[in-house]
XYZ file of C-alpha atoms in Angstrom:
512
model
C 245.820 263.682 -36.267
C 248.535 261.066 -36.721
C 249.312 258.917 -33.632
C 252.343 256.271 -34.392
C 251.746 253.440 -31.815
C 255.751 251.865 -32.665
C 257.112 253.728 -29.637
C 254.418 252.237 -27.304
C 255.679 248.724 -26.428
C 254.120 247.350 -23.013
C 256.189 244.467 -21.660
C 253.455 242.395 -20.698
C 250.021 241.519 -22.086
C 248.211 242.149 -18.952
C 249.440 243.378 -15.463
C 248.133 239.455 -14.155
C 251.382 237.386 -13.326
C 251.653 234.995 -16.196
C 252.137 231.361 -15.376
C 255.467 229.552 -17.033
C 254.585 228.161 -20.262
C 257.168 226.047 -21.807
C 258.017 227.053 -25.574
C 256.277 225.145 -28.066
C 258.243 221.889 -29.148
C 259.649 222.036 -32.810
C 256.600 220.661 -35.037
C 257.309 217.103 -36.326
C 257.418 217.025 -40.069
C 254.018 215.540 -40.501
C 252.566 218.901 -39.271
C 253.984 220.430 -42.129
C 251.790 218.973 -44.260
C 247.800 219.884 -44.754
C 246.398 216.359 -46.369
C 242.796 216.860 -46.628
C 243.589 220.564 -47.851
C 246.212 219.068 -50.409
C 243.671 216.387 -51.379
C 240.974 218.618 -52.298
C 243.226 220.629 -54.051
C 244.351 218.030 -55.880
C 240.807 216.701 -56.658
C 239.294 219.950 -57.938
C 242.366 220.475 -60.351
C 241.042 217.412 -62.534
C 238.970 217.815 -65.314
C 235.410 216.337 -63.974
C 232.159 216.643 -65.448
C 230.120 217.542 -62.367
C 226.803 215.435 -62.328
C 226.202 215.559 -58.470
C 225.765 217.605 -55.650
C 226.152 220.793 -54.987
C 223.995 221.585 -58.047
C 226.457 224.570 -58.936
C 228.515 222.223 -60.372
C 231.371 224.298 -60.577
C 230.215 226.037 -63.748
C 232.643 228.664 -64.593
C 230.217 231.400 -65.701
C 227.805 231.229 -62.832
C 226.760 233.704 -60.309
C 228.694 232.032 -57.335
C 231.795 231.758 -59.412
C 231.729 235.446 -60.761
C 231.218 236.645 -57.070
C 233.801 234.184 -55.492
C 235.684 233.484 -57.687
C 235.964 229.776 -59.827
C 238.315 228.431 -57.441
C 236.354 228.384 -54.534
C 233.435 226.610 -56.558
C 235.712 224.143 -57.794
C 236.692 223.558 -54.083
C 233.268 223.042 -52.996
C 233.114 219.043 -53.040
C 230.381 217.122 -51.063
C 231.343 214.676 -48.334
C 232.457 210.539 -49.136
C 234.476 211.044 -52.098
C 237.142 208.148 -52.542
C 240.769 209.127 -51.732
C 239.867 211.845 -49.754
C 237.458 211.268 -46.833
C 236.145 208.060 -47.642
C 238.057 204.366 -47.268
C 240.596 203.547 -44.593
C 243.752 206.121 -43.884
C 242.384 208.684 -45.867
C 243.433 212.646 -46.173
C 240.913 213.116 -43.871
C 241.825 211.101 -40.938
C 245.346 212.488 -41.381
C 244.297 216.056 -40.840
C 242.660 214.890 -37.744
C 245.146 212.907 -35.954
C 247.731 215.990 -37.469
C 245.052 218.338 -35.060
C 244.753 216.077 -32.203
C 248.652 216.242 -31.895
C 248.874 219.843 -32.356
C 246.415 220.444 -29.629
C 247.666 217.599 -27.447
C 244.311 215.369 -27.993
C 243.514 211.688 -27.989
C 241.254 212.536 -30.863
C 239.950 215.506 -32.607
C 236.584 215.971 -34.538
C 236.133 218.470 -37.160
C 233.026 220.409 -36.454
C 231.383 222.252 -39.609
C 228.795 224.015 -37.701
C 230.889 226.174 -35.133
C 231.985 225.690 -31.540
C 228.324 225.755 -30.738
C 228.166 222.253 -32.513
C 230.795 220.988 -29.909
C 229.399 222.267 -26.848
C 225.946 220.602 -27.912
C 227.836 217.580 -28.070
C 229.904 217.760 -25.035
C 226.260 218.295 -23.274
C 224.558 215.556 -24.764
C 227.182 213.021 -23.551
C 226.668 213.766 -20.136
C 224.160 211.836 -19.253
C 226.026 208.733 -19.451
C 228.232 210.180 -16.297
C 225.718 211.650 -14.061
C 222.313 213.345 -13.888
C 223.166 216.848 -13.088
C 226.006 219.062 -14.763
C 227.742 221.660 -12.842
C 227.877 224.434 -15.147
C 229.308 228.024 -14.907
C 226.268 230.181 -15.142
C 227.796 232.591 -17.798
C 228.789 229.787 -20.652
C 227.587 230.322 -24.544
C 223.894 229.848 -24.511
C 225.109 226.689 -26.996
C 225.946 224.951 -23.717
C 221.922 225.772 -22.884
C 220.918 224.490 -25.792
C 222.764 221.104 -25.213
C 221.161 220.968 -22.001
C 217.804 221.284 -23.565
C 218.861 218.449 -25.901
C 220.454 216.374 -23.103
C 217.588 216.814 -20.382
C 220.412 217.384 -17.436
C 219.565 218.997 -14.315
C 221.940 221.471 -13.790
C 223.556 223.349 -10.479
C 225.240 226.891 -11.594
C 228.583 228.101 -10.200
C 228.252 231.727 -10.222
C 230.947 233.770 -11.812
C 233.153 236.964 -10.408
C 231.286 240.000 -12.095
C 232.948 243.204 -12.514
C 229.704 245.919 -11.824
C 232.070 248.664 -13.118
C 232.298 247.209 -16.314
C 229.136 245.084 -16.335
C 230.865 241.736 -17.428
C 231.240 238.163 -16.118
C 234.679 236.403 -16.012
C 235.139 233.331 -14.387
C 235.029 231.059 -11.807
C 237.382 229.526 -9.200
C 237.847 226.218 -8.143
C 236.862 226.708 -4.392
C 233.510 227.749 -5.700
C 233.763 224.274 -8.142
C 234.466 222.385 -5.641
C 231.561 223.605 -3.153
C 229.198 223.158 -6.149
C 230.468 219.329 -6.617
C 230.310 218.657 -2.979
C 226.412 219.851 -2.464
C 225.920 217.305 -6.209
C 226.533 214.002 -5.237
C 224.923 213.145 -8.398
C 227.201 215.174 -10.677
C 228.152 214.078 -14.136
C 230.838 216.272 -15.091
C 231.930 220.183 -14.833
C 231.646 223.070 -17.609
C 233.362 226.176 -17.691
C 234.317 228.585 -19.502
C 238.247 230.080 -20.387
C 239.051 232.700 -21.884
C 235.971 234.600 -21.668
C 234.755 236.796 -23.902
C 237.054 239.803 -22.477
C 239.945 237.725 -22.765
C 240.104 236.648 -18.788
C 241.514 232.909 -18.266
C 240.825 231.168 -15.450
C 242.467 228.633 -13.572
C 242.006 225.530 -15.532
C 244.325 223.583 -13.765
C 242.908 224.078 -10.095
C 239.440 223.435 -11.534
C 240.194 220.235 -12.829
C 241.889 219.026 -9.806
C 238.994 219.627 -8.018
C 236.572 217.745 -10.942
C 238.966 214.713 -10.848
C 238.890 214.937 -6.988
C 235.058 214.312 -7.109
C 235.026 211.914 -10.114
C 233.579 213.858 -12.820
C 235.501 215.109 -16.184
C 236.153 218.840 -16.894
C 234.732 219.820 -19.951
C 235.756 223.506 -21.271
C 234.656 225.889 -23.912
C 237.513 227.063 -24.767
C 235.967 228.601 -27.874
C 238.095 231.926 -27.690
C 241.652 230.063 -27.127
C 242.255 227.929 -30.050
C 245.218 229.773 -30.473
C 246.655 228.806 -27.203
C 249.483 226.733 -26.393
C 251.165 227.784 -29.826
C 253.531 230.374 -28.703
C 255.399 230.914 -25.462
C 253.197 234.313 -24.963
C 250.113 232.672 -25.585
C 248.101 230.973 -22.550
C 248.586 227.134 -21.901
C 245.659 225.210 -23.391
C 243.011 223.449 -21.397
C 243.974 220.108 -22.643
C 247.520 220.705 -21.354
C 246.240 221.858 -17.865
C 243.946 218.657 -17.060
C 240.270 219.344 -19.159
C 238.943 215.967 -20.366
C 236.956 217.434 -23.270
C 237.403 220.786 -24.978
C 235.557 223.043 -27.602
C 237.485 224.889 -30.088
C 236.284 227.388 -32.369
C 239.241 227.734 -34.575
C 237.620 230.289 -36.736
C 238.184 232.817 -34.132
C 241.469 233.611 -33.879
C 243.426 230.460 -35.276
C 242.482 231.481 -38.396
C 239.865 228.939 -40.479
C 236.835 229.816 -42.042
C 233.850 231.345 -40.337
C 231.586 228.345 -38.966
C 234.832 225.938 -38.491
C 235.440 224.560 -35.244
C 237.053 221.723 -33.300
C 236.537 218.980 -30.430
C 239.029 217.574 -28.371
C 238.838 214.461 -26.151
C 241.929 214.382 -23.677
C 243.860 211.352 -23.222
C 243.062 210.524 -19.427
C 240.933 208.490 -17.031
C 237.403 209.554 -18.907
C 238.693 208.820 -22.480
C 237.330 205.564 -23.075
C 233.982 206.109 -21.733
C 234.028 209.444 -23.929
C 234.987 208.339 -26.915
C 232.303 206.271 -28.650
C 229.573 208.922 -26.804
C 231.338 211.865 -28.736
C 231.705 210.091 -32.006
C 228.109 209.130 -31.877
C 226.671 212.420 -30.808
C 228.700 214.029 -33.671
C 227.101 212.000 -36.085
C 223.723 213.478 -34.534
C 224.461 217.314 -35.127
C 227.149 217.048 -37.778
C 225.241 217.826 -41.295
C 225.781 214.994 -43.630
C 226.867 217.635 -46.860
C 229.576 218.918 -44.226
C 231.757 221.642 -46.060
C 234.832 220.795 -48.072
C 235.672 224.240 -47.411
C 235.358 224.581 -44.237
C 237.364 221.201 -43.371
C 240.180 222.309 -45.681
C 240.714 225.494 -43.822
C 240.927 223.721 -40.566
C 243.659 221.529 -42.023
C 245.461 224.829 -42.593
C 244.951 226.833 -39.895
C 246.311 223.978 -37.599
C 249.630 223.917 -39.629
C 249.808 227.600 -39.952
C 249.651 227.580 -36.089
C 252.261 224.671 -35.772
C 254.749 226.400 -38.313
C 254.692 229.579 -38.052
C 254.979 230.964 -34.682
C 256.990 233.895 -35.421
C 253.704 235.100 -37.134
C 251.972 234.426 -34.014
C 254.525 236.378 -32.068
C 253.894 239.209 -34.536
C 249.834 239.490 -33.648
C 251.282 239.524 -30.257
C 253.540 242.171 -30.423
C 250.677 244.237 -32.720
C 248.262 243.753 -29.771
C 251.017 245.058 -27.240
C 251.261 248.009 -29.150
C 247.761 249.069 -28.899
C 247.844 248.503 -25.360
C 251.017 250.330 -24.919
C 249.289 253.406 -27.080
C 246.380 253.436 -25.079
C 248.233 253.765 -22.056
C 250.597 256.127 -22.868
C 247.664 258.491 -24.859
C 245.704 258.529 -21.361
C 242.042 258.792 -23.034
C 240.751 255.589 -22.527
C 242.045 252.561 -20.205
C 242.996 248.781 -20.863
C 240.856 246.673 -19.212
C 243.032 243.338 -18.229
C 245.000 245.883 -16.386
C 242.195 245.218 -14.001
C 242.069 241.860 -14.160
C 244.340 241.104 -10.924
C 241.279 242.271 -8.865
C 239.706 239.052 -9.004
C 240.822 235.847 -7.876
C 239.393 233.355 -10.454
C 241.853 235.158 -13.021
C 245.130 233.942 -13.816
C 246.261 235.202 -16.936
C 244.813 237.285 -20.012
C 244.916 236.481 -23.428
C 247.537 238.861 -25.210
C 245.477 238.737 -28.486
C 242.386 240.279 -26.958
C 242.217 244.081 -27.117
C 239.792 245.132 -24.374
C 239.316 248.887 -23.810
C 237.406 250.778 -21.531
C 236.168 253.845 -23.309
C 233.927 255.220 -20.639
C 237.213 257.520 -19.531
C 237.523 258.915 -22.907
C 233.837 260.393 -22.293
C 231.789 257.912 -24.970
C 230.074 254.655 -24.268
C 231.089 251.042 -25.719
C 228.145 250.950 -28.190
C 228.635 254.421 -29.697
C 232.492 254.075 -29.733
C 231.827 250.942 -31.811
C 229.154 252.277 -33.957
C 231.044 255.429 -34.982
C 234.503 253.703 -35.875
C 232.316 251.286 -37.657
C 230.302 253.769 -39.678
C 232.882 256.799 -40.137
C 236.289 254.808 -40.184
C 235.540 251.415 -41.366
C 237.027 249.993 -38.426
C 235.168 246.829 -36.896
C 235.517 245.452 -33.732
C 234.422 242.462 -32.421
C 232.134 243.406 -29.500
C 230.597 246.290 -27.640
C 229.474 246.886 -23.834
C 227.816 249.979 -22.582
C 231.556 251.071 -20.790
C 233.687 248.915 -23.667
C 234.776 247.468 -26.936
C 236.388 244.316 -27.452
C 239.369 244.397 -30.502
C 240.767 240.899 -31.759
C 243.818 240.313 -33.348
C 244.043 236.874 -35.121
C 246.791 234.362 -34.838
C 249.096 235.547 -37.825
C 247.482 238.687 -38.642
C 249.123 242.112 -38.012
C 246.454 244.412 -39.074
C 247.258 248.690 -39.143
C 247.069 249.290 -35.551
C 248.359 253.201 -36.180
C 244.632 253.301 -38.117
C 242.731 251.686 -34.967
C 244.749 253.977 -32.170
C 244.246 257.159 -34.349
C 240.505 256.535 -35.419
C 239.840 255.477 -31.553
C 241.016 258.678 -30.383
C 239.409 260.947 -32.718
C 236.030 259.513 -31.739
C 233.827 262.186 -29.981
C 233.969 263.678 -26.492
C 232.423 264.205 -23.943
C 229.686 261.601 -23.611
C 226.305 263.066 -24.696
C 222.382 261.894 -23.808
C 222.440 260.951 -27.632
C 225.716 258.821 -27.555
C 224.793 257.319 -23.979
C 221.713 254.883 -25.392
C 218.396 254.458 -24.109
C 218.375 258.294 -23.151
C 221.154 258.230 -21.294
C 219.915 256.141 -18.230
C 223.084 255.225 -16.969
C 225.361 251.802 -17.628
C 223.896 248.281 -17.951
C 224.732 246.418 -15.371
C 224.305 242.619 -15.888
C 220.883 241.153 -14.165
C 221.096 238.719 -11.171
C 219.729 235.815 -12.853
C 216.080 234.660 -11.845
C 215.445 231.476 -9.164
C 215.429 228.335 -11.265
C 211.939 226.342 -11.160
C 212.411 223.961 -13.959
C 215.298 222.072 -15.968
C 215.875 223.944 -19.343
C 214.318 220.821 -21.234
C 211.016 220.927 -19.175
C 211.130 224.422 -19.647
C 211.591 224.374 -23.140
C 209.201 221.634 -24.080
C 206.466 222.922 -21.630
C 203.085 224.702 -23.063
C 204.057 228.187 -23.326
C 202.185 231.498 -23.728
C 203.757 234.434 -25.252
C 202.596 237.965 -22.724
C 204.194 241.196 -22.591
C 207.590 242.001 -21.273
C 206.174 243.484 -18.080
C 203.638 240.669 -17.298
C 206.176 238.047 -17.719
C 208.191 239.445 -14.649
C 207.958 236.711 -12.024
C 207.026 233.668 -14.401
C 208.974 231.132 -15.893
C 210.816 231.665 -18.920
C 210.636 229.071 -21.892
C 213.195 230.520 -23.479
C 216.836 231.370 -23.811
C 217.465 234.874 -23.894
C 220.920 236.459 -24.672
C 222.490 239.719 -25.064
C 224.271 239.086 -28.389
C 227.276 239.336 -28.484
C 228.607 238.049 -26.270
C 225.891 234.986 -26.094
C 225.737 234.536 -22.601
C 222.254 234.049 -21.391
C 220.199 236.535 -19.480
C 217.328 234.247 -18.830
C 217.013 230.700 -18.933
C 214.271 228.353 -19.824
C 213.464 227.245 -16.386
C 214.463 230.351 -14.857
C 212.028 233.195 -13.197
C 212.065 236.218 -15.355
C 213.045 239.562 -13.279
C 212.251 243.288 -13.718
C 215.689 243.765 -13.739
C 216.706 241.162 -16.757
C 213.441 242.700 -18.579
C 215.190 246.553 -18.367
C 218.453 244.875 -19.013
C 217.620 243.238 -22.710
C 215.366 246.169 -23.600
C 218.266 248.747 -23.445
C 220.450 245.937 -24.845
C 218.086 245.446 -27.718
C 218.021 249.549 -28.217
C 221.648 250.251 -28.138
C 223.426 251.038 -31.415
C 224.399 247.054 -32.752
C 222.244 245.526 -29.862
C 220.500 241.939 -30.617
C 218.842 239.372 -27.889
C 219.074 236.213 -29.329
C 215.584 234.085 -28.712
C 213.853 237.214 -28.535
C 210.198 236.905 -30.130
C 210.696 240.802 -31.718
C 213.721 243.341 -32.008
C 212.773 245.274 -28.577
C 211.968 242.450 -26.673
C 208.030 243.563 -25.862
C 207.215 240.239 -25.985
C 208.409 237.309 -23.896
C 207.777 233.640 -24.126
C 206.983 231.857 -20.536
C 205.533 228.860 -19.584
C 201.779 228.270 -19.342
């Protein structure tokens, strides 16, 4: 089968009308540099006798050098080196300032423990602002981990849910405003945009609602680190009024896995938040932060700012895939239905979510067969869909993907349906909240059989992963629906439940 995608262009990444986004301004001359990466490279070029950590000492004949290459070990330096990150006006300072300029932030922090670290930091500073966090219920589990660390109360705003796809989208400004109205001690609003499936929320409207109530807006923009760097991309959350933004730079902006950024906006909350964020950052950042990860952040920023044409090529590649899927007619494009949800104002064009059910195969089985039979890796699968992503600056072989997708077996069989063909998994409604996340997490707990846990209070966060959106929170009542969902997720191909005590989710930890 030979399917070419080059003739199937589509004029827009989604049927949702795109808000006007001004093209990025011409980068300043400083953005052409990567001062930290350049300093590390220069340091590695000298003839060092390394009698410090890391213990591999950049030994040329080591196993590490043999597998990864001597260049990797030579660049693997510890922190606190003169002329790199120790002293005043260092290359690290320069790299951080350039990143803040690129994303439009007052200040940026480089993270070497992923966006999860950024979410934990953001959650930890909120007790200085109030007693209760107004939180989108479909946040990443790292935000819930932050609630455990901070001890904050939470009022949850329910996202819109596509029952056919079994996916959660975002929240509306009206729902956020209503939650704030019934939360007089609100500290901040915490939302996710874009979602795992690429749905972009009306961040400007949510920011206005938060600011009208006198609280900042925190946005988990883990999946939108590339936003704002090309006119075909949505604007980033900082430019739309967000006050603190987590950016998972490794996801689609090109840095190494586990590297991320945290951005603070210049605004009415900046003077209060900046020292708090800085102190919380030191609490959770490794004292042995990786020079490789940090340098990759510096390089990713430079690439995003200075090579918009490459990002445009990535958007074009994603458009070709969607166009081919529409033209061939076997599968459908999930974002084509985003217009039905009032909380979605746009779709990320670099996310390709495909409904596989119309083509007679579940998303889980499609992902498994693409991996096993075609050596094609996609980001995530649900019962109904798969999600492929194209990183900014990357132009993969889209013909290979489209051809592999359309050679998947059909029609759906009992085996490929998963869990004995019992029908599509639907997201369970959350149970009632009885305790704060921290209270439940630290309370005396017992482990019981899953069926005996129904009706009891969970001591753990349980999340189908990916995407890592918690289905059960510490402090919530465990429902039979949630148990069924998690157990069926665990038995699906590549299924995994983060926080589970065993792979099959047969036992759960509950408050005693």
